[in-house]
Amino acid sequence: MVMWIKNSVLAVAFAGILVGCNDDDKFNSSLQAVHASKDAPLANVLVNGSSQWTNVDFGTGSGYSRFFAGNATVAVEVQLPGNATATVIPATSIFLDRNNEYTVFVVGEADSSSSFSVEPLVVSKPKQGSASNTSLDVQVVHASAGVADVDLYVTAPGADLNSASLMLRWLTRGRQGF
């Protein structure tokens, strides 16, 4: 009887250790897609060769999904009439670090005469921010094709920008600021 209890306690303890080790975040990263190409049709986003998000419309984000950390490929195709698709971003290799979350923006213009061709813009942020009870984390990305550099101000609603303090000067397209 004592041997049975001893083995049962060991089995329960071992099962508890296994459950405690099942922390998927140790091996995963998060990735989302945002369609920011104003003249491109609905998009399909493929991750590692498999369709991850379909019918993504301009101005829409997918929300985060978890993927194994490490090397991954992301490709984007747009939907054309007659159920046809065209690849606008071929398979692009990115590294997904387990400590970060990633957003792949589809930026540029689909119009072939544009000097801003459709391309991926990959931005990252730490999974664990530094916000506190008196602060917050903010990430700003300039993803507009054909728009000059922008300045960033943080003010109260309705405040006059002429008297506001500049937070970030000349945020260039394709860059992120914190």
Short mmCIF file of N, CA and C in Angstrom, two decimals:
data_model
loop_
_atom_site.label_atom_id
_atom_site.label_comp_id
_atom_site.label_asym_id
_atom_site.label_seq_id
_atom_site.Cartn_x
_atom_site.Cartn_y
_atom_site.Cartn_z
N MET A 1 0.82 -1.19 0.00
CA MET A 1 0.00 0.00 0.00
C MET A 1 0.87 1.26 0.00
N VAL A 2 1.93 1.26 0.81
CA VAL A 2 2.82 2.41 0.88
C VAL A 2 3.48 2.62 -0.49
N MET A 3 3.86 1.55 -1.17
CA MET A 3 4.48 1.65 -2.48
C MET A 3 3.50 2.26 -3.48
N TRP A 4 2.24 1.86 -3.44
CA TRP A 4 1.21 2.39 -4.35
C TRP A 4 1.01 3.90 -4.13
N ILE A 5 0.95 4.32 -2.86
CA ILE A 5 0.81 5.75 -2.54
C ILE A 5 2.04 6.51 -3.01
N LYS A 6 3.21 5.96 -2.77
CA LYS A 6 4.44 6.62 -3.18
C LYS A 6 4.46 6.81 -4.71
N ASN A 7 4.11 5.76 -5.46
CA ASN A 7 4.09 5.85 -6.93
C ASN A 7 3.01 6.82 -7.40
N SER A 8 1.87 6.86 -6.72
CA SER A 8 0.80 7.79 -7.09
C SER A 8 1.23 9.23 -6.89
N VAL A 9 1.89 9.50 -5.76
CA VAL A 9 2.38 10.85 -5.48
C VAL A 9 3.41 11.26 -6.53
N LEU A 10 4.30 10.35 -6.89
CA LEU A 10 5.30 10.64 -7.91
C LEU A 10 4.64 10.91 -9.26
N ALA A 11 3.63 10.13 -9.60
CA ALA A 11 2.93 10.31 -10.88
C ALA A 11 2.22 11.66 -10.91
N VAL A 12 1.56 12.05 -9.83
CA VAL A 12 0.87 13.34 -9.77
C VAL A 12 1.89 14.48 -9.83
N ALA A 13 2.99 14.34 -9.12
CA ALA A 13 4.02 15.38 -9.14
C ALA A 13 4.60 15.52 -10.54
N PHE A 14 4.85 14.41 -11.22
CA PHE A 14 5.40 14.45 -12.57
C PHE A 14 4.39 15.09 -13.53
N ALA A 15 3.12 14.75 -13.39
CA ALA A 15 2.08 15.35 -14.24
C ALA A 15 2.01 16.86 -14.01
N GLY A 16 2.17 17.28 -12.77
CA GLY A 16 2.17 18.72 -12.47
C GLY A 16 3.35 19.42 -13.13
N ILE A 17 4.48 18.77 -13.15
CA ILE A 17 5.65 19.35 -13.81
C ILE A 17 5.39 19.46 -15.30
N LEU A 18 4.82 18.45 -15.90
CA LEU A 18 4.51 18.50 -17.34
C LEU A 18 3.53 19.62 -17.67
N VAL A 19 2.51 19.78 -16.86
CA VAL A 19 1.55 20.85 -17.09
C VAL A 19 2.23 22.20 -16.95
N GLY A 20 3.08 22.35 -15.96
CA GLY A 20 3.79 23.61 -15.77
C GLY A 20 4.74 23.91 -16.91
N CYS A 21 5.23 22.89 -17.60
CA CYS A 21 6.14 23.10 -18.73
C CYS A 21 5.41 23.40 -20.02
N ASN A 22 4.11 23.33 -20.02
CA ASN A 22 3.35 23.55 -21.24
C ASN A 22 3.09 25.03 -21.47
N ASP A 23 4.11 25.85 -21.37
CA ASP A 23 4.01 27.28 -21.60
C ASP A 23 4.35 27.55 -23.05
N ASP A 24 3.31 27.57 -23.92
CA ASP A 24 3.51 27.73 -25.35
C ASP A 24 4.22 29.02 -25.71
N ASP A 25 4.09 30.06 -24.90
CA ASP A 25 4.71 31.34 -25.23
C ASP A 25 6.23 31.25 -25.25
N LYS A 26 6.80 30.23 -24.59
CA LYS A 26 8.24 30.08 -24.63
C LYS A 26 8.72 29.75 -26.04
N PHE A 27 7.83 29.18 -26.85
CA PHE A 27 8.22 28.71 -28.17
C PHE A 27 7.48 29.43 -29.29
N ASN A 28 6.62 30.37 -28.94
CA ASN A 28 5.79 31.03 -29.94
C ASN A 28 6.05 32.53 -30.02
N SER A 29 5.74 33.04 -31.17
CA SER A 29 5.72 34.47 -31.40
C SER A 29 4.35 34.81 -31.95
N SER A 30 4.01 36.08 -32.00
CA SER A 30 2.70 36.48 -32.51
C SER A 30 2.89 37.32 -33.78
N LEU A 31 1.98 37.12 -34.72
CA LEU A 31 2.05 37.80 -36.01
C LEU A 31 0.65 38.20 -36.42
N GLN A 32 0.53 39.39 -36.99
CA GLN A 32 -0.74 39.83 -37.57
C GLN A 32 -0.46 40.53 -38.88
N ALA A 33 -1.49 40.71 -39.70
CA ALA A 33 -1.36 41.40 -40.98
C ALA A 33 -2.33 42.57 -41.01
N VAL A 34 -1.89 43.68 -41.63
CA VAL A 34 -2.73 44.87 -41.81
C VAL A 34 -2.67 45.27 -43.28
N HIS A 35 -3.84 45.39 -43.89
CA HIS A 35 -3.94 45.81 -45.30
C HIS A 35 -3.95 47.33 -45.33
N ALA A 36 -2.83 47.93 -45.79
CA ALA A 36 -2.70 49.39 -45.81
C ALA A 36 -2.43 49.90 -47.23
N SER A 37 -2.82 49.13 -48.22
CA SER A 37 -2.65 49.54 -49.61
C SER A 37 -4.00 49.98 -50.14
N LYS A 38 -4.20 51.30 -50.22
CA LYS A 38 -5.54 51.87 -50.46
C LYS A 38 -6.18 51.45 -51.77
N ASP A 39 -5.39 51.14 -52.80
CA ASP A 39 -6.01 50.80 -54.07
C ASP A 39 -5.91 49.31 -54.41
N ALA A 40 -5.45 48.50 -53.49
CA ALA A 40 -5.35 47.06 -53.73
C ALA A 40 -6.66 46.37 -53.34
N PRO A 41 -7.05 45.35 -54.10
CA PRO A 41 -8.27 44.61 -53.75
C PRO A 41 -8.07 43.77 -52.48
N LEU A 42 -9.08 42.99 -52.14
CA LEU A 42 -8.98 42.10 -50.98
C LEU A 42 -7.71 41.27 -51.08
N ALA A 43 -7.10 41.03 -49.94
CA ALA A 43 -5.83 40.31 -49.91
C ALA A 43 -5.95 38.99 -49.16
N ASN A 44 -5.11 38.06 -49.56
CA ASN A 44 -4.94 36.80 -48.85
C ASN A 44 -3.50 36.77 -48.35
N VAL A 45 -3.31 36.41 -47.10
CA VAL A 45 -1.96 36.37 -46.52
C VAL A 45 -1.60 34.92 -46.23
N LEU A 46 -0.46 34.52 -46.76
CA LEU A 46 0.03 33.16 -46.56
C LEU A 46 1.23 33.19 -45.63
N VAL A 47 1.24 32.30 -44.66
CA VAL A 47 2.37 32.17 -43.74
C VAL A 47 2.90 30.76 -43.88
N ASN A 48 4.19 30.67 -44.15
CA ASN A 48 4.85 29.38 -44.37
C ASN A 48 4.14 28.55 -45.44
N GLY A 49 3.65 29.23 -46.48
CA GLY A 49 3.04 28.56 -47.62
C GLY A 49 1.58 28.20 -47.45
N SER A 50 1.00 28.44 -46.29
CA SER A 50 -0.40 28.11 -46.04
C SER A 50 -1.22 29.37 -45.86
N SER A 51 -2.44 29.36 -46.38
CA SER A 51 -3.33 30.51 -46.24
C SER A 51 -3.68 30.72 -44.77
N GLN A 52 -3.33 31.90 -44.25
CA GLN A 52 -3.60 32.21 -42.85
C GLN A 52 -4.81 33.14 -42.71
N TRP A 53 -4.86 34.18 -43.53
CA TRP A 53 -5.97 35.12 -43.50
C TRP A 53 -6.43 35.37 -44.93
N THR A 54 -7.73 35.37 -45.15
CA THR A 54 -8.28 35.62 -46.49
C THR A 54 -9.26 36.78 -46.43
N ASN A 55 -9.49 37.38 -47.60
CA ASN A 55 -10.45 38.49 -47.74
C ASN A 55 -10.12 39.67 -46.83
N VAL A 56 -8.84 39.95 -46.63
CA VAL A 56 -8.44 41.08 -45.79
C VAL A 56 -8.63 42.35 -46.62
N ASP A 57 -9.46 43.26 -46.15
CA ASP A 57 -9.79 44.48 -46.88
C ASP A 57 -8.91 45.64 -46.39
N PHE A 58 -8.81 46.67 -47.25
CA PHE A 58 -8.04 47.87 -46.90
C PHE A 58 -8.49 48.42 -45.55
N GLY A 59 -7.53 48.78 -44.72
CA GLY A 59 -7.83 49.35 -43.41
C GLY A 59 -8.15 48.31 -42.36
N THR A 60 -7.98 47.04 -42.69
CA THR A 60 -8.34 45.96 -41.77
C THR A 60 -7.10 45.25 -41.28
N GLY A 61 -7.11 44.90 -40.01
CA GLY A 61 -6.04 44.09 -39.42
C GLY A 61 -6.60 42.73 -39.04
N SER A 62 -5.76 41.73 -39.06
CA SER A 62 -6.21 40.36 -38.81
C SER A 62 -6.35 40.02 -37.34
N GLY A 63 -5.66 40.75 -36.48
CA GLY A 63 -5.53 40.30 -35.10
C GLY A 63 -4.37 39.32 -35.02
N TYR A 64 -3.80 39.16 -33.85
CA TYR A 64 -2.61 38.33 -33.71
C TYR A 64 -2.95 36.84 -33.72
N SER A 65 -2.08 36.07 -34.35
CA SER A 65 -2.11 34.61 -34.29
C SER A 65 -0.73 34.16 -33.83
N ARG A 66 -0.68 33.01 -33.20
CA ARG A 66 0.60 32.51 -32.69
C ARG A 66 1.24 31.58 -33.71
N PHE A 67 2.57 31.72 -33.82
CA PHE A 67 3.36 30.86 -34.69
C PHE A 67 4.61 30.47 -33.93
N PHE A 68 5.21 29.35 -34.33
CA PHE A 68 6.47 28.97 -33.71
C PHE A 68 7.51 30.05 -33.97
N ALA A 69 8.28 30.37 -32.96
CA ALA A 69 9.37 31.33 -33.13
C ALA A 69 10.40 30.74 -34.08
N GLY A 70 11.09 31.63 -34.79
CA GLY A 70 12.10 31.19 -35.74
C GLY A 70 11.81 31.76 -37.12
N ASN A 71 12.40 31.18 -38.13
CA ASN A 71 12.22 31.66 -39.49
C ASN A 71 10.83 31.33 -40.00
N ALA A 72 10.24 32.28 -40.70
CA ALA A 72 8.92 32.09 -41.31
C ALA A 72 8.90 32.83 -42.64
N THR A 73 7.99 32.46 -43.50
CA THR A 73 7.80 33.20 -44.75
C THR A 73 6.39 33.76 -44.77
N VAL A 74 6.28 34.97 -45.32
CA VAL A 74 4.98 35.63 -45.47
C VAL A 74 4.86 36.04 -46.93
N ALA A 75 3.72 35.74 -47.53
CA ALA A 75 3.44 36.15 -48.91
C ALA A 75 2.03 36.73 -48.94
N VAL A 76 1.79 37.64 -49.89
CA VAL A 76 0.47 38.25 -50.02
C VAL A 76 0.04 38.18 -51.48
N GLU A 77 -1.19 37.75 -51.66
CA GLU A 77 -1.79 37.77 -52.98
C GLU A 77 -3.09 38.56 -52.91
N VAL A 78 -3.44 39.21 -54.02
CA VAL A 78 -4.70 39.95 -54.07
C VAL A 78 -5.69 39.19 -54.93
N GLN A 79 -6.95 39.39 -54.62
CA GLN A 79 -8.02 38.70 -55.34
C GLN A 79 -8.41 39.50 -56.58
N LEU A 80 -8.51 38.79 -57.69
CA LEU A 80 -8.90 39.39 -58.96
C LEU A 80 -10.24 38.83 -59.40
N PRO A 81 -10.88 39.46 -60.36
CA PRO A 81 -12.16 38.92 -60.86
C PRO A 81 -12.00 37.48 -61.35
N GLY A 82 -13.08 36.72 -61.27
CA GLY A 82 -13.08 35.34 -61.74
C GLY A 82 -12.31 34.39 -60.84
N ASN A 83 -12.24 34.68 -59.56
CA ASN A 83 -11.55 33.83 -58.58
C ASN A 83 -10.06 33.70 -58.84
N ALA A 84 -9.48 34.60 -59.62
CA ALA A 84 -8.04 34.58 -59.86
C ALA A 84 -7.34 35.39 -58.77
N THR A 85 -6.07 35.12 -58.58
CA THR A 85 -5.26 35.89 -57.63
C THR A 85 -3.95 36.28 -58.30
N ALA A 86 -3.34 37.33 -57.77
CA ALA A 86 -2.02 37.76 -58.24
C ALA A 86 -1.14 37.98 -57.02
N THR A 87 0.05 37.44 -57.04
CA THR A 87 0.98 37.61 -55.94
C THR A 87 1.58 39.02 -56.01
N VAL A 88 1.36 39.80 -54.96
CA VAL A 88 1.92 41.15 -54.92
C VAL A 88 3.13 41.23 -54.00
N ILE A 89 3.22 40.31 -53.07
CA ILE A 89 4.41 40.20 -52.22
C ILE A 89 4.81 38.73 -52.23
N PRO A 90 5.88 38.40 -52.94
CA PRO A 90 6.33 37.00 -52.95
C PRO A 90 6.79 36.58 -51.57
N ALA A 91 6.96 35.29 -51.38
CA ALA A 91 7.38 34.76 -50.08
C ALA A 91 8.59 35.54 -49.57
N THR A 92 8.40 36.18 -48.42
CA THR A 92 9.43 37.01 -47.80
C THR A 92 9.80 36.40 -46.47
N SER A 93 11.07 36.17 -46.25
CA SER A 93 11.54 35.53 -45.03
C SER A 93 11.63 36.55 -43.90
N ILE A 94 11.08 36.19 -42.75
CA ILE A 94 11.21 37.01 -41.55
C ILE A 94 11.56 36.09 -40.39
N PHE A 95 12.21 36.66 -39.39
CA PHE A 95 12.53 35.91 -38.19
C PHE A 95 11.59 36.35 -37.08
N LEU A 96 10.89 35.39 -36.49
CA LEU A 96 9.94 35.67 -35.40
C LEU A 96 10.61 35.33 -34.07
N ASP A 97 10.95 36.36 -33.33
CA ASP A 97 11.56 36.18 -32.01
C ASP A 97 10.45 35.92 -31.00
N ARG A 98 10.66 35.02 -30.10
CA ARG A 98 9.61 34.66 -29.13
C ARG A 98 9.28 35.79 -28.16
N ASN A 99 10.16 36.78 -28.05
CA ASN A 99 9.92 37.89 -27.13
C ASN A 99 9.21 39.07 -27.78
N ASN A 100 8.89 38.96 -29.06
CA ASN A 100 8.28 40.06 -29.79
C ASN A 100 6.96 39.66 -30.44
N GLU A 101 6.18 40.67 -30.79
CA GLU A 101 4.99 40.52 -31.61
C GLU A 101 5.24 41.28 -32.90
N TYR A 102 4.76 40.75 -34.00
CA TYR A 102 5.06 41.33 -35.31
C TYR A 102 3.78 41.69 -36.05
N THR A 103 3.87 42.78 -36.81
CA THR A 103 2.80 43.17 -37.71
C THR A 103 3.40 43.32 -39.10
N VAL A 104 2.79 42.64 -40.06
CA VAL A 104 3.18 42.80 -41.46
C VAL A 104 2.14 43.70 -42.11
N PHE A 105 2.56 44.91 -42.46
CA PHE A 105 1.70 45.83 -43.17
C PHE A 105 1.88 45.61 -44.67
N VAL A 106 0.79 45.55 -45.41
CA VAL A 106 0.84 45.55 -46.87
C VAL A 106 0.71 47.01 -47.26
N VAL A 107 1.82 47.60 -47.76
CA VAL A 107 1.85 49.03 -48.04
C VAL A 107 2.15 49.26 -49.53
N GLY A 108 1.97 50.47 -49.95
CA GLY A 108 2.25 50.84 -51.34
C GLY A 108 0.95 50.94 -52.14
N GLU A 109 1.11 51.06 -53.45
CA GLU A 109 -0.05 51.21 -54.33
C GLU A 109 -0.02 50.12 -55.39
N ALA A 110 -1.19 49.54 -55.66
CA ALA A 110 -1.30 48.46 -56.64
C ALA A 110 -1.18 48.97 -58.07
N ASP A 111 -1.47 50.24 -58.29
CA ASP A 111 -1.37 50.83 -59.63
C ASP A 111 0.06 50.68 -60.14
N SER A 112 0.20 49.99 -61.27
CA SER A 112 1.55 49.70 -61.79
C SER A 112 2.32 50.95 -62.19
N SER A 113 1.62 52.08 -62.40
CA SER A 113 2.32 53.31 -62.77
C SER A 113 2.81 54.08 -61.53
N SER A 114 2.47 53.60 -60.35
CA SER A 114 2.88 54.27 -59.11
C SER A 114 4.36 54.02 -58.83
N SER A 115 5.01 54.99 -58.23
CA SER A 115 6.40 54.79 -57.82
C SER A 115 6.49 54.15 -56.44
N PHE A 116 5.34 53.82 -55.86
CA PHE A 116 5.28 53.17 -54.54
C PHE A 116 4.68 51.78 -54.70
N SER A 117 5.46 50.82 -55.16
CA SER A 117 4.93 49.48 -55.40
C SER A 117 4.55 48.81 -54.08
N VAL A 118 3.65 47.84 -54.18
CA VAL A 118 3.19 47.11 -53.00
C VAL A 118 4.36 46.31 -52.43
N GLU A 119 4.54 46.40 -51.13
CA GLU A 119 5.63 45.70 -50.46
C GLU A 119 5.24 45.45 -49.00
N PRO A 120 5.97 44.55 -48.34
CA PRO A 120 5.70 44.34 -46.92
C PRO A 120 6.47 45.34 -46.07
N LEU A 121 5.86 45.76 -45.00
CA LEU A 121 6.53 46.57 -43.98
C LEU A 121 6.35 45.81 -42.67
N VAL A 122 7.43 45.26 -42.16
CA VAL A 122 7.37 44.43 -40.95
C VAL A 122 7.83 45.28 -39.77
N VAL A 123 6.98 45.39 -38.77
CA VAL A 123 7.34 46.11 -37.55
C VAL A 123 7.16 45.16 -36.36
N SER A 124 7.92 45.43 -35.34
CA SER A 124 7.85 44.57 -34.16
C SER A 124 7.73 45.41 -32.91
N LYS A 125 7.29 44.76 -31.87
CA LYS A 125 7.24 45.38 -30.54
C LYS A 125 7.43 44.28 -29.52
N PRO A 126 7.97 44.62 -28.37
CA PRO A 126 8.15 43.61 -27.32
C PRO A 126 6.79 43.08 -26.84
N LYS A 127 6.73 41.78 -26.56
CA LYS A 127 5.50 41.20 -26.01
C LYS A 127 5.13 41.87 -24.69
N GLN A 128 6.15 42.11 -23.88
CA GLN A 128 5.93 42.75 -22.59
C GLN A 128 6.31 44.21 -22.71
N GLY A 129 5.33 45.08 -22.65
CA GLY A 129 5.59 46.51 -22.74
C GLY A 129 6.14 47.05 -21.43
N SER A 130 6.30 48.36 -21.40
CA SER A 130 6.81 48.99 -20.19
C SER A 130 5.77 49.92 -19.56
N ALA A 131 4.51 49.76 -19.94
CA ALA A 131 3.45 50.60 -19.38
C ALA A 131 3.31 50.35 -17.88
N SER A 132 2.87 51.39 -17.20
CA SER A 132 2.63 51.29 -15.76
C SER A 132 1.24 51.87 -15.49
N ASN A 133 0.92 52.06 -14.22
CA ASN A 133 -0.39 52.64 -13.90
C ASN A 133 -0.45 54.14 -14.21
N THR A 134 0.69 54.74 -14.56
CA THR A 134 0.69 56.16 -14.91
C THR A 134 1.19 56.42 -16.34
N SER A 135 1.43 55.35 -17.11
CA SER A 135 1.92 55.53 -18.47
C SER A 135 1.33 54.45 -19.37
N LEU A 136 1.55 54.60 -20.67
CA LEU A 136 1.10 53.59 -21.61
C LEU A 136 2.12 53.45 -22.72
N ASP A 137 2.07 52.32 -23.41
CA ASP A 137 2.95 52.09 -24.55
C ASP A 137 2.21 52.51 -25.81
N VAL A 138 2.89 53.23 -26.68
CA VAL A 138 2.31 53.67 -27.94
C VAL A 138 3.29 53.33 -29.05
N GLN A 139 2.80 52.75 -30.12
CA GLN A 139 3.62 52.47 -31.29
C GLN A 139 2.97 53.15 -32.48
N VAL A 140 3.73 53.94 -33.21
CA VAL A 140 3.21 54.68 -34.36
C VAL A 140 3.98 54.22 -35.59
N VAL A 141 3.26 53.94 -36.68
CA VAL A 141 3.88 53.52 -37.93
C VAL A 141 3.35 54.39 -39.05
N HIS A 142 4.25 54.95 -39.84
CA HIS A 142 3.87 55.73 -41.02
C HIS A 142 3.86 54.75 -42.20
N ALA A 143 2.68 54.40 -42.68
CA ALA A 143 2.56 53.39 -43.74
C ALA A 143 1.82 53.92 -44.97
N SER A 144 1.69 55.22 -45.11
CA SER A 144 0.95 55.80 -46.22
C SER A 144 1.86 56.07 -47.41
N ALA A 145 1.52 55.47 -48.55
CA ALA A 145 2.29 55.67 -49.77
C ALA A 145 2.06 57.08 -50.29
N GLY A 146 3.13 57.73 -50.74
CA GLY A 146 3.02 59.04 -51.36
C GLY A 146 2.82 60.18 -50.39
N VAL A 147 2.87 59.92 -49.10
CA VAL A 147 2.69 60.97 -48.09
C VAL A 147 4.08 61.32 -47.54
N ALA A 148 4.36 62.60 -47.50
CA ALA A 148 5.67 63.06 -47.01
C ALA A 148 5.86 62.69 -45.54
N ASP A 149 7.05 62.97 -45.04
CA ASP A 149 7.34 62.75 -43.62
C ASP A 149 6.31 63.48 -42.77
N VAL A 150 6.03 62.92 -41.61
CA VAL A 150 5.04 63.52 -40.72
C VAL A 150 5.65 63.79 -39.36
N ASP A 151 5.08 64.74 -38.65
CA ASP A 151 5.45 65.02 -37.27
C ASP A 151 4.36 64.47 -36.37
N LEU A 152 4.71 64.06 -35.19
CA LEU A 152 3.76 63.47 -34.26
C LEU A 152 3.63 64.36 -33.03
N TYR A 153 2.40 64.69 -32.69
CA TYR A 153 2.08 65.45 -31.48
C TYR A 153 1.13 64.61 -30.64
N VAL A 154 1.28 64.69 -29.34
CA VAL A 154 0.35 64.05 -28.41
C VAL A 154 -0.25 65.18 -27.58
N THR A 155 -1.57 65.34 -27.73
CA THR A 155 -2.25 66.45 -27.05
C THR A 155 -3.58 65.98 -26.48
N ALA A 156 -4.20 66.85 -25.75
CA ALA A 156 -5.57 66.62 -25.31
C ALA A 156 -6.48 66.83 -26.52
N PRO A 157 -7.66 66.22 -26.53
CA PRO A 157 -8.59 66.42 -27.65
C PRO A 157 -8.88 67.91 -27.86
N GLY A 158 -8.80 68.34 -29.11
CA GLY A 158 -9.13 69.72 -29.46
C GLY A 158 -8.03 70.73 -29.18
N ALA A 159 -6.89 70.29 -28.71
CA ALA A 159 -5.79 71.22 -28.38
C ALA A 159 -5.23 71.85 -29.65
N ASP A 160 -4.69 73.03 -29.53
CA ASP A 160 -4.09 73.76 -30.63
C ASP A 160 -2.67 73.23 -30.86
N LEU A 161 -2.40 72.67 -32.06
CA LEU A 161 -1.09 72.12 -32.35
C LEU A 161 0.00 73.18 -32.41
N ASN A 162 -0.38 74.43 -32.67
CA ASN A 162 0.62 75.50 -32.74
C ASN A 162 1.33 75.74 -31.41
N SER A 163 0.65 75.39 -30.32
CA SER A 163 1.27 75.58 -29.01
C SER A 163 1.65 74.25 -28.36
N ALA A 164 1.50 73.14 -29.09
CA ALA A 164 1.80 71.82 -28.53
C ALA A 164 3.28 71.48 -28.69
N SER A 165 3.76 70.61 -27.86
CA SER A 165 5.14 70.14 -27.95
C SER A 165 5.23 68.99 -28.94
N LEU A 166 6.24 69.04 -29.78
CA LEU A 166 6.48 68.01 -30.77
C LEU A 166 6.98 66.75 -30.08
N MET A 167 6.35 65.63 -30.38
CA MET A 167 6.74 64.36 -29.77
C MET A 167 7.79 63.64 -30.64
N LEU A 168 7.60 63.63 -31.95
CA LEU A 168 8.49 62.93 -32.85
C LEU A 168 8.52 63.67 -34.18
N ARG A 169 9.69 64.08 -34.62
CA ARG A 169 9.81 64.84 -35.86
C ARG A 169 10.17 63.92 -37.02
N TRP A 170 9.55 64.21 -38.16
CA TRP A 170 9.87 63.56 -39.43
C TRP A 170 9.81 62.04 -39.36
N LEU A 171 8.66 61.54 -39.05
CA LEU A 171 8.46 60.10 -39.11
C LEU A 171 8.35 59.75 -40.59
N THR A 172 9.34 59.07 -41.11
CA THR A 172 9.43 58.73 -42.52
C THR A 172 8.63 57.47 -42.81
N ARG A 173 8.03 57.44 -44.02
CA ARG A 173 7.26 56.24 -44.42
C ARG A 173 8.12 55.01 -44.25
N GLY A 174 7.52 53.99 -43.68
CA GLY A 174 8.22 52.74 -43.48
C GLY A 174 9.00 52.67 -42.18
N ARG A 175 8.89 53.69 -41.36
CA ARG A 175 9.59 53.71 -40.08
C ARG A 175 8.57 53.67 -38.96
N GLN A 176 9.01 53.21 -37.83
CA GLN A 176 8.15 53.19 -36.66
C GLN A 176 8.78 54.04 -35.57
N GLY A 177 7.93 54.58 -34.73
CA GLY A 177 8.42 55.38 -33.61
C GLY A 177 7.76 54.94 -32.33
N PHE A 178 8.47 55.11 -31.24
CA PHE A 178 7.91 54.75 -29.93
C PHE A 178 7.84 55.98 -29.07
#
